[in-house]
C-alpha cells in the first residue's frame, strides 16, 4: 500500500512560482515559550479562492527583505477563513516571524510538497504519534479526519512534550480528550505538579499503550530522535514499513524540485515529500 500523496508539487506554474502571494496576519497565538501560531489570509481575493491544499502540504512563509522558511499548513483544508502556521523559533526568519503582529504582511509561496495520501487510510484504524512541534503536521490531518470521521476506524492520538507548558494547541486538547469517538493520550517527559496525564517518553508510553497493527496506519511526526525510537517501538508492535508514515524536515530553498537543495538520493523532499512511508525511507541512501 502506498500511503503517501501525489506528486508533483501543487505549485501553480501558470504564475511565477518564486513570487509569493502577499498575506496579512489575522491572528497570533502564543502556543509555548518557543512556538507561535499565525493565522494568515491572502490579500488577493482570487488567489485566496484558488488556494487549495491537502493535509501535510507546506508553504514558504517570507518576511520581505529578510528571507523565507518552510512550514506545514496546519489548518484543515475545510478551513476557508485562514491558513494556519505554527512556528518554532530556530534562527533568523523564525525569530523575525515571532515579532509579527496582527495586520503585518507576509509572503506565502505554496502549497508545496506531496501531503498525506488519505485515500488508502480510509477504513483503517489510525494511530497518530506527535512530539513537540511535530504536532503541527498531524493537526491538519487529524482535523481533516474528524471532518470525515465515518471514513476511518478508530482514531487515536499520542501527543507528548517536555512539560505541560510545551504542549501546543492546549486550548483544543480538552475537547479532543472528551470526545467518545477518539482516544487521546498526553504525556510529558518528567513529573509536573497537577499533571493528570501520562509521564514518560513517547516511545515508552507507546509500548505501554500497545496499539494493534491490524488494519492500522501509524503516523509519526516530531524531532528526529523521537521519530527513530517511536518507529522502532512501532516495528516491535508489528507495524510494517508500509503502514508507518512520517514527515522529513530536510532544508528547502526553491520548494519546486529545481535547486537540488533538499534531495536524498533521487528523491526531492520538496516534491516527493515531506510525507514518506518507512518503506520509502528505507529505499533511500542512508543520509538522514
Ligand atoms: C517540510 C518542512 C516542514 C516544516 N514545518 C515546520 C513547521 O510547521 N513549524 C516549524 O516551526 N518549523 C517547520 N520546519 C522547519 C523550519 O523550516 C525551520 O525551522 C526554519 O527554516 C528555520 O529558519 P530560520 O531562518 O529561522 O533558521 P536558520 O537561521 O536558517 O537556522 C537556525 C538553525 O536551525 C537549523 N535548521 C534550520 N532549518 C532546519 C531544518 N529544516 N532541519 C534541521 N535544522 C534546521 C540551522 O542549521 C541552524 O542551526 C519545516 C521544515 C520543512 C523542510
Ligand atoms: S528545495 Fe529546491 S529542489 Fe527541493
mmCIF file of C-alpha atoms and ligand atoms in Angstrom:
data_model
loop_
_atom_site.group_PDB
_atom_site.id
_atom_site.type_symbol
_atom_site.label_atom_id
_atom_site.label_comp_id
_atom_site.label_asym_id
_atom_site.label_seq_id
_atom_site.Cartn_x
_atom_site.Cartn_y
_atom_site.Cartn_z
ATOM 1 C CA UNK A 1 0.000 0.000 0.000
ATOM 2 C CA UNK A 2 1.272 3.440 -0.802
ATOM 3 C CA UNK A 3 0.101 5.898 1.826
ATOM 4 C CA UNK A 4 1.952 8.992 0.653
ATOM 5 C CA UNK A 5 0.439 11.636 -1.546
ATOM 6 C CA UNK A 6 0.528 12.856 -5.082
ATOM 7 C CA UNK A 7 3.422 14.335 -6.963
ATOM 8 C CA UNK A 8 4.494 16.652 -8.414
ATOM 9 C CA UNK A 9 4.159 19.711 -6.233
ATOM 10 C CA UNK A 10 0.903 21.579 -6.481
ATOM 11 C CA UNK A 11 2.785 24.863 -7.102
ATOM 12 C CA UNK A 12 0.897 26.913 -9.642
ATOM 13 C CA UNK A 13 3.193 27.139 -12.671
ATOM 14 C CA UNK A 14 0.787 29.376 -14.565
ATOM 15 C CA UNK A 15 2.206 32.184 -12.427
ATOM 16 C CA UNK A 16 5.843 32.632 -11.364
ATOM 17 C CA UNK A 17 6.323 30.015 -8.596
ATOM 18 C CA UNK A 18 9.043 32.154 -6.992
ATOM 19 C CA UNK A 19 6.770 35.144 -6.453
ATOM 20 C CA UNK A 20 4.920 34.833 -3.140
ATOM 21 C CA UNK A 21 1.325 35.788 -2.570
ATOM 22 C CA UNK A 22 1.017 38.680 -0.140
ATOM 23 C CA UNK A 23 -0.864 37.771 3.027
ATOM 24 C CA UNK A 24 -1.997 39.534 6.177
ATOM 25 C CA UNK A 25 -1.608 38.172 9.696
ATOM 26 C CA UNK A 26 -5.124 37.874 11.144
ATOM 27 C CA UNK A 27 -4.222 36.368 14.494
ATOM 28 C CA UNK A 28 -1.178 35.418 16.576
ATOM 29 C CA UNK A 29 -1.417 32.710 19.255
ATOM 30 C CA UNK A 30 1.369 32.143 21.766
ATOM 31 C CA UNK A 31 1.416 28.346 21.981
ATOM 32 C CA UNK A 32 4.535 27.748 24.118
ATOM 33 C CA UNK A 33 7.567 29.859 25.066
ATOM 34 C CA UNK A 34 9.188 28.792 21.745
ATOM 35 C CA UNK A 35 6.213 28.382 19.379
ATOM 36 C CA UNK A 36 3.775 30.918 17.967
ATOM 37 C CA UNK A 37 0.855 30.216 15.647
ATOM 38 C CA UNK A 38 -0.016 32.638 12.854
ATOM 39 C CA UNK A 39 -3.313 32.782 11.019
ATOM 40 C CA UNK A 40 -2.824 34.327 7.612
ATOM 41 C CA UNK A 41 -5.209 35.251 4.813
ATOM 42 C CA UNK A 42 -4.069 36.057 1.263
ATOM 43 C CA UNK A 43 -4.807 39.643 0.280
ATOM 44 C CA UNK A 44 -5.790 38.968 -3.314
ATOM 45 C CA UNK A 45 -9.296 37.507 -3.351
ATOM 46 C CA UNK A 46 -8.815 35.405 -6.495
ATOM 47 C CA UNK A 47 -5.564 33.909 -5.176
ATOM 48 C CA UNK A 48 -7.305 33.055 -1.907
ATOM 49 C CA UNK A 49 -10.175 31.337 -3.704
ATOM 50 C CA UNK A 50 -7.699 29.339 -5.836
ATOM 51 C CA UNK A 51 -5.530 28.329 -2.882
ATOM 52 C CA UNK A 52 -6.433 24.754 -2.005
ATOM 53 C CA UNK A 53 -4.210 22.154 -0.375
ATOM 54 C CA UNK A 54 -4.224 18.681 1.089
ATOM 55 C CA UNK A 55 -3.185 17.840 4.672
ATOM 56 C CA UNK A 56 0.602 17.683 5.027
ATOM 57 C CA UNK A 57 1.426 20.192 2.297
ATOM 58 C CA UNK A 58 3.681 23.087 3.237
ATOM 59 C CA UNK A 59 4.270 26.705 2.246
ATOM 60 C CA UNK A 60 7.261 29.007 2.272
ATOM 61 C CA UNK A 61 6.470 31.938 4.563
ATOM 62 C CA UNK A 62 8.545 35.035 3.999
ATOM 63 C CA UNK A 63 9.314 38.279 5.714
ATOM 64 C CA UNK A 64 10.063 40.748 2.964
ATOM 65 C CA UNK A 65 13.717 41.763 2.929
ATOM 66 C CA UNK A 66 14.666 39.014 5.409
ATOM 67 C CA UNK A 67 14.032 35.600 3.870
ATOM 68 C CA UNK A 68 11.674 32.651 3.771
ATOM 69 C CA UNK A 69 11.318 29.342 5.583
ATOM 70 C CA UNK A 70 9.159 26.233 5.229
ATOM 71 C CA UNK A 71 6.160 25.497 7.446
ATOM 72 C CA UNK A 72 3.374 22.969 7.232
ATOM 73 C CA UNK A 73 -0.103 24.425 6.761
ATOM 74 C CA UNK A 74 -1.667 23.099 9.939
ATOM 75 C CA UNK A 75 -5.251 24.269 9.498
ATOM 76 C CA UNK A 76 -7.505 21.655 7.882
ATOM 77 C CA UNK A 77 -8.379 22.123 4.176
ATOM 78 C CA UNK A 78 -12.016 22.744 5.207
ATOM 79 C CA UNK A 79 -10.997 25.975 6.966
ATOM 80 C CA UNK A 80 -11.565 28.744 4.428
ATOM 81 C CA UNK A 81 -11.032 31.662 6.836
ATOM 82 C CA UNK A 82 -7.238 31.499 7.086
ATOM 83 C CA UNK A 83 -4.109 29.373 6.674
ATOM 84 C CA UNK A 84 -2.533 28.429 9.974
ATOM 85 C CA UNK A 85 1.218 28.059 10.569
ATOM 86 C CA UNK A 86 2.931 27.200 13.867
ATOM 87 C CA UNK A 87 6.481 28.480 14.021
ATOM 88 C CA UNK A 88 9.181 27.332 16.406
ATOM 89 C CA UNK A 89 11.974 29.832 16.986
ATOM 90 C CA UNK A 90 15.144 28.467 15.334
ATOM 91 C CA UNK A 91 17.059 31.311 13.680
ATOM 92 C CA UNK A 92 16.829 34.393 11.506
ATOM 93 C CA UNK A 93 13.469 34.016 9.745
ATOM 94 C CA UNK A 94 11.636 32.319 12.610
ATOM 95 C CA UNK A 95 12.852 34.986 15.068
ATOM 96 C CA UNK A 96 11.526 37.712 12.800
ATOM 97 C CA UNK A 97 8.233 35.834 12.339
ATOM 98 C CA UNK A 98 7.878 35.765 16.129
ATOM 99 C CA UNK A 99 7.959 39.574 16.066
ATOM 100 C CA UNK A 100 4.895 39.822 13.783
ATOM 101 C CA UNK A 101 1.612 41.330 14.964
ATOM 102 C CA UNK A 102 -1.942 41.294 13.646
ATOM 103 C CA UNK A 103 -2.119 43.308 10.415
ATOM 104 C CA UNK A 104 1.503 42.720 9.391
ATOM 105 C CA UNK A 105 2.258 41.458 5.867
ATOM 106 C CA UNK A 106 3.992 38.183 4.961
ATOM 107 C CA UNK A 107 4.754 36.331 1.724
ATOM 108 C CA UNK A 108 3.226 32.896 1.127
ATOM 109 C CA UNK A 109 4.565 30.527 -1.533
ATOM 110 C CA UNK A 110 2.629 27.295 -1.849
ATOM 111 C CA UNK A 111 1.057 24.865 -1.493
ATOM 112 C CA UNK A 112 4.192 22.728 -1.907
ATOM 113 C CA UNK A 113 5.015 19.056 -1.403
ATOM 114 C CA UNK A 114 3.030 15.860 -1.612
ATOM 115 C CA UNK A 115 0.922 15.823 1.558
ATOM 116 C CA UNK A 116 -0.670 12.740 3.114
ATOM 117 C CA UNK A 117 -2.422 10.332 0.803
ATOM 118 C CA UNK A 118 -5.636 9.904 2.738
ATOM 119 C CA UNK A 119 -7.449 7.567 0.332
ATOM 120 C CA UNK A 120 -5.609 4.319 1.309
ATOM 121 C CA UNK A 121 -6.100 5.183 5.008
ATOM 122 C CA UNK A 122 -9.887 5.045 4.693
ATOM 123 C CA UNK A 123 -11.459 2.189 6.678
ATOM 124 C CA UNK A 124 -8.295 1.767 8.758
ATOM 125 C CA UNK A 125 -7.515 2.447 12.397
ATOM 126 C CA UNK A 126 -5.295 5.498 12.605
ATOM 127 C CA UNK A 127 -2.679 5.964 15.313
ATOM 128 C CA UNK A 128 -1.124 9.448 15.440
ATOM 129 C CA UNK A 129 2.098 9.970 17.391
ATOM 130 C CA UNK A 130 3.252 13.581 17.752
ATOM 131 C CA UNK A 131 6.172 15.098 19.628
ATOM 132 C CA UNK A 132 6.609 18.845 20.237
ATOM 133 C CA UNK A 133 6.286 20.932 17.057
ATOM 134 C CA UNK A 134 5.619 17.623 15.243
ATOM 135 C CA UNK A 135 2.002 18.057 16.297
ATOM 136 C CA UNK A 136 1.671 20.730 13.562
ATOM 137 C CA UNK A 137 1.661 18.376 10.534
ATOM 138 C CA UNK A 138 -0.515 15.935 12.470
ATOM 139 C CA UNK A 139 -3.070 18.603 13.398
ATOM 140 C CA UNK A 140 -4.144 19.273 9.813
ATOM 141 C CA UNK A 141 -4.639 15.555 9.055
ATOM 142 C CA UNK A 142 -6.235 14.863 12.439
ATOM 143 C CA UNK A 143 -8.794 17.667 11.936
ATOM 144 C CA UNK A 144 -9.364 16.580 8.332
ATOM 145 C CA UNK A 145 -10.151 13.050 9.548
ATOM 146 C CA UNK A 146 -12.532 14.449 12.174
ATOM 147 C CA UNK A 147 -14.274 16.342 9.343
ATOM 148 C CA UNK A 148 -14.745 12.943 7.654
ATOM 149 C CA UNK A 149 -14.976 10.841 10.820
ATOM 150 C CA UNK A 150 -17.052 7.977 9.358
ATOM 151 C CA UNK A 151 -14.424 7.221 6.693
ATOM 152 C CA UNK A 152 -11.983 5.885 9.302
ATOM 153 C CA UNK A 153 -11.882 3.231 12.015
ATOM 154 C CA UNK A 154 -10.623 4.022 15.496
ATOM 155 C CA UNK A 155 -8.618 7.261 15.698
ATOM 156 C CA UNK A 156 -6.011 7.569 18.453
ATOM 157 C CA UNK A 157 -3.521 10.298 19.264
ATOM 158 C CA UNK A 158 -0.468 10.086 21.481
ATOM 159 C CA UNK A 159 0.968 13.580 21.905
ATOM 160 C CA UNK A 160 3.985 14.366 24.025
ATOM 161 C CA UNK A 161 6.135 17.327 25.002
ATOM 162 C CA UNK A 162 8.801 18.070 27.572
ATOM 163 C CA UNK A 163 6.445 19.784 30.030
ATOM 164 C CA UNK A 164 2.781 20.925 30.142
ATOM 165 C CA UNK A 165 3.923 24.400 29.022
ATOM 166 C CA UNK A 166 5.471 22.889 25.881
ATOM 167 C CA UNK A 167 2.207 21.387 24.584
ATOM 168 C CA UNK A 168 0.865 23.356 21.614
ATOM 169 C CA UNK A 169 -2.874 23.687 20.917
ATOM 170 C CA UNK A 170 -3.591 23.342 24.657
ATOM 171 C CA UNK A 171 -6.890 25.188 24.081
ATOM 172 C CA UNK A 172 -8.095 22.324 21.805
ATOM 173 C CA UNK A 173 -6.867 19.368 23.840
ATOM 174 C CA UNK A 174 -9.758 19.288 26.384
ATOM 175 C CA UNK A 175 -12.365 18.874 23.636
ATOM 176 C CA UNK A 176 -10.297 16.144 21.936
ATOM 177 C CA UNK A 177 -9.901 14.336 25.278
ATOM 178 C CA UNK A 178 -13.655 14.437 25.861
ATOM 179 C CA UNK A 179 -14.747 13.009 22.510
ATOM 180 C CA UNK A 180 -16.065 9.456 22.748
ATOM 181 C CA UNK A 181 -15.000 8.662 19.176
ATOM 182 C CA UNK A 182 -11.314 9.455 19.836
ATOM 183 C CA UNK A 183 -8.666 8.082 22.125
ATOM 184 C CA UNK A 184 -6.235 10.817 23.166
ATOM 185 C CA UNK A 185 -3.206 10.266 25.410
ATOM 186 C CA UNK A 186 -0.973 13.123 26.560
ATOM 187 C CA UNK A 187 2.448 12.666 28.044
ATOM 188 C CA UNK A 188 5.272 14.832 29.376
ATOM 189 C CA UNK A 189 8.874 13.817 29.959
ATOM 190 C CA UNK A 190 9.047 14.470 33.705
ATOM 191 C CA UNK A 191 6.537 14.774 36.578
ATOM 192 C CA UNK A 192 4.899 18.213 36.933
ATOM 193 C CA UNK A 193 2.550 19.497 39.653
ATOM 194 C CA UNK A 194 -1.167 18.787 38.975
ATOM 195 C CA UNK A 195 -0.473 16.964 35.702
ATOM 196 C CA UNK A 196 -3.270 14.380 35.394
ATOM 197 C CA UNK A 197 -1.974 12.546 32.305
ATOM 198 C CA UNK A 198 0.938 10.240 31.491
ATOM 199 C CA UNK A 199 4.577 10.866 32.356
ATOM 200 C CA UNK A 200 7.260 9.282 30.203
ATOM 201 C CA UNK A 201 8.965 9.469 26.839
ATOM 202 C CA UNK A 202 6.714 8.914 23.833
ATOM 203 C CA UNK A 203 8.222 5.560 22.715
ATOM 204 C CA UNK A 204 7.809 4.137 26.249
ATOM 205 C CA UNK A 205 4.198 5.290 26.535
ATOM 206 C CA UNK A 206 3.552 3.912 23.055
ATOM 207 C CA UNK A 207 4.928 0.492 24.054
ATOM 208 C CA UNK A 208 2.635 0.588 27.071
ATOM 209 C CA UNK A 209 -0.457 1.520 25.025
ATOM 210 C CA UNK A 210 0.495 -1.230 22.552
ATOM 211 C CA UNK A 211 -1.829 -0.313 19.650
ATOM 212 C CA UNK A 212 -2.695 -3.251 17.408
ATOM 213 C CA UNK A 213 -1.067 -3.175 13.954
ATOM 214 C CA UNK A 214 -4.076 -4.990 12.435
ATOM 215 C CA UNK A 215 -5.698 -2.887 9.720
ATOM 216 C CA UNK A 216 -3.856 0.150 11.124
ATOM 217 C CA UNK A 217 -1.653 3.012 9.971
ATOM 218 C CA UNK A 218 0.690 4.893 12.328
ATOM 219 C CA UNK A 219 1.581 8.493 11.517
ATOM 220 C CA UNK A 220 4.596 9.845 13.374
ATOM 221 C CA UNK A 221 5.933 13.424 13.441
ATOM 222 C CA UNK A 222 8.421 15.034 15.775
ATOM 223 C CA UNK A 223 12.122 15.570 16.345
ATOM 224 C CA UNK A 224 14.389 13.046 14.541
ATOM 225 C CA UNK A 225 15.407 11.240 17.748
ATOM 226 C CA UNK A 226 11.769 10.785 18.776
ATOM 227 C CA UNK A 227 10.855 9.524 15.292
ATOM 228 C CA UNK A 228 13.698 6.996 15.402
ATOM 229 C CA UNK A 229 12.713 5.405 18.724
ATOM 230 C CA UNK A 230 8.984 5.638 18.003
ATOM 231 C CA UNK A 231 9.407 3.844 14.683
ATOM 232 C CA UNK A 232 11.419 1.126 16.447
ATOM 233 C CA UNK A 233 8.641 0.736 19.042
ATOM 234 C CA UNK A 234 6.011 0.518 16.271
ATOM 235 C CA UNK A 235 8.027 -2.126 14.442
ATOM 236 C CA UNK A 236 8.267 -4.163 17.658
ATOM 237 C CA UNK A 237 4.469 -3.975 17.909
ATOM 238 C CA UNK A 238 4.235 -5.439 14.393
ATOM 239 C CA UNK A 239 3.601 -2.340 12.231
ATOM 240 C CA UNK A 240 5.059 -2.947 8.770
ATOM 241 C CA UNK A 241 7.151 -0.394 6.805
ATOM 242 C CA UNK A 242 4.217 0.421 4.511
ATOM 243 C CA UNK A 243 1.995 1.212 7.495
ATOM 244 C CA UNK A 244 4.296 3.721 9.188
ATOM 245 C CA UNK A 245 4.150 7.230 7.748
ATOM 246 C CA UNK A 246 6.317 10.169 8.734
ATOM 247 C CA UNK A 247 7.487 13.573 7.507
ATOM 248 C CA UNK A 248 11.022 14.756 6.790
ATOM 249 C CA UNK A 249 12.306 18.243 7.531
ATOM 250 C CA UNK A 250 15.121 18.461 5.005
ATOM 251 C CA UNK A 251 16.051 22.111 4.461
ATOM 252 C CA UNK A 252 14.336 23.558 1.407
ATOM 253 C CA UNK A 253 15.003 26.526 -0.844
ATOM 254 C CA UNK A 254 13.106 26.589 -4.168
ATOM 255 C CA UNK A 255 10.394 24.191 -2.970
ATOM 256 C CA UNK A 256 9.617 23.030 -6.507
ATOM 257 C CA UNK A 257 12.290 20.467 -7.399
ATOM 258 C CA UNK A 258 14.730 22.789 -9.196
ATOM 259 C CA UNK A 259 17.620 23.749 -6.913
ATOM 260 C CA UNK A 260 18.636 20.318 -5.571
ATOM 261 C CA UNK A 261 18.927 21.623 -2.008
ATOM 262 C CA UNK A 262 16.623 19.031 -0.450
ATOM 263 C CA UNK A 263 17.435 15.821 -2.276
ATOM 264 C CA UNK A 264 18.174 12.448 -0.698
ATOM 265 C CA UNK A 265 19.385 10.151 -3.467
ATOM 266 C CA UNK A 266 16.888 10.531 -6.297
ATOM 267 C CA UNK A 267 14.106 11.941 -4.109
ATOM 268 C CA UNK A 268 13.375 15.613 -3.528
ATOM 269 C CA UNK A 269 11.791 16.276 -0.158
ATOM 270 C CA UNK A 270 10.044 19.322 -1.630
ATOM 271 C CA UNK A 271 8.105 17.391 -4.300
ATOM 272 C CA UNK A 272 8.369 13.675 -3.370
ATOM 273 C CA UNK A 273 7.892 14.552 0.324
ATOM 274 C CA UNK A 274 7.783 15.758 3.001
ATOM 275 C CA UNK A 275 5.499 12.742 3.665
ATOM 276 C CA UNK A 276 7.129 9.313 3.272
ATOM 277 C CA UNK A 277 6.334 5.773 4.375
ATOM 278 C CA UNK A 278 9.016 3.941 6.277
ATOM 279 C CA UNK A 279 9.274 1.623 3.265
ATOM 280 C CA UNK A 280 10.137 4.597 1.052
ATOM 281 C CA UNK A 281 12.689 5.915 3.546
ATOM 282 C CA UNK A 282 14.336 2.507 3.755
ATOM 283 C CA UNK A 283 14.894 2.592 -0.007
ATOM 284 C CA UNK A 284 16.786 5.920 0.214
ATOM 285 C CA UNK A 285 20.536 6.314 0.791
ATOM 286 C CA UNK A 286 21.421 6.484 4.483
ATOM 287 C CA UNK A 287 21.866 10.287 4.650
ATOM 288 C CA UNK A 288 19.149 11.079 7.169
HETATM 289 C C1 LIG B 1 8.855 20.225 5.029
HETATM 290 C C2 LIG B 1 9.158 21.085 6.226
HETATM 291 C C3 LIG B 1 8.116 21.441 7.106
HETATM 292 C C4 LIG B 1 8.411 22.231 8.226
HETATM 293 N N1 LIG B 1 7.378 22.613 9.042
HETATM 294 C C5 LIG B 1 7.653 23.370 10.126
HETATM 295 C C6 LIG B 1 6.570 23.821 10.973
HETATM 296 O O1 LIG B 1 5.390 23.570 10.733
HETATM 297 N N2 LIG B 1 6.906 24.579 12.038
HETATM 298 C C7 LIG B 1 8.217 24.913 12.348
HETATM 299 O O2 LIG B 1 8.449 25.597 13.334
HETATM 300 N N3 LIG B 1 9.238 24.511 11.554
HETATM 301 C C8 LIG B 1 8.981 23.768 10.462
HETATM 302 N N4 LIG B 1 10.011 23.398 9.634
HETATM 303 C C9 LIG B 1 11.389 23.828 9.985
HETATM 304 C C10 LIG B 1 11.585 25.267 9.562
HETATM 305 O O3 LIG B 1 11.527 25.371 8.156
HETATM 306 C C11 LIG B 1 12.973 25.758 10.065
HETATM 307 O O4 LIG B 1 12.960 25.806 11.464
HETATM 308 C C12 LIG B 1 13.233 27.145 9.516
HETATM 309 O O5 LIG B 1 13.562 27.018 8.155
HETATM 310 C C13 LIG B 1 14.371 27.819 10.252
HETATM 311 O O6 LIG B 1 14.581 29.048 9.597
HETATM 312 P P1 LIG B 1 15.392 30.224 10.292
HETATM 313 O O7 LIG B 1 15.780 31.188 9.228
HETATM 314 O O8 LIG B 1 14.655 30.762 11.454
HETATM 315 O O9 LIG B 1 16.649 29.453 10.868
HETATM 316 P P2 LIG B 1 18.149 29.472 10.304
HETATM 317 O O10 LIG B 1 18.780 30.751 10.750
HETATM 318 O O11 LIG B 1 18.148 29.145 8.853
HETATM 319 O O12 LIG B 1 18.714 28.230 11.088
HETATM 320 C C14 LIG B 1 18.815 28.186 12.514
HETATM 321 C C15 LIG B 1 19.327 26.823 12.936
HETATM 322 O O13 LIG B 1 18.360 25.802 12.642
HETATM 323 C C16 LIG B 1 18.916 24.842 11.750
HETATM 324 N N5 LIG B 1 17.836 24.488 10.803
HETATM 325 C C17 LIG B 1 17.125 25.329 10.043
HETATM 326 N N6 LIG B 1 16.216 24.647 9.317
HETATM 327 C C18 LIG B 1 16.368 23.352 9.623
HETATM 328 C C19 LIG B 1 15.741 22.157 9.194
HETATM 329 N N7 LIG B 1 14.756 22.144 8.285
HETATM 330 N N8 LIG B 1 16.174 20.992 9.733
HETATM 331 C C20 LIG B 1 17.162 20.972 10.636
HETATM 332 N N9 LIG B 1 17.795 22.081 11.080
HETATM 333 C C21 LIG B 1 17.403 23.252 10.583
HETATM 334 C C22 LIG B 1 20.077 25.543 11.075
HETATM 335 O O14 LIG B 1 21.046 24.618 10.616
HETATM 336 C C23 LIG B 1 20.591 26.407 12.197
HETATM 337 O O15 LIG B 1 21.379 25.641 13.090
HETATM 338 C C24 LIG B 1 9.746 22.643 8.487
HETATM 339 C C25 LIG B 1 10.762 22.303 7.592
HETATM 340 C C26 LIG B 1 10.475 21.546 6.466
HETATM 341 C C27 LIG B 1 11.569 21.240 5.491
HETATM 342 S S1 LIG B 2 14.105 22.758 -2.359
HETATM 343 FE FE1 LIG B 2 14.909 23.007 -4.328
HETATM 344 S S2 LIG B 2 14.869 21.017 -5.124
HETATM 345 FE FE2 LIG B 2 13.829 20.824 -3.227
#
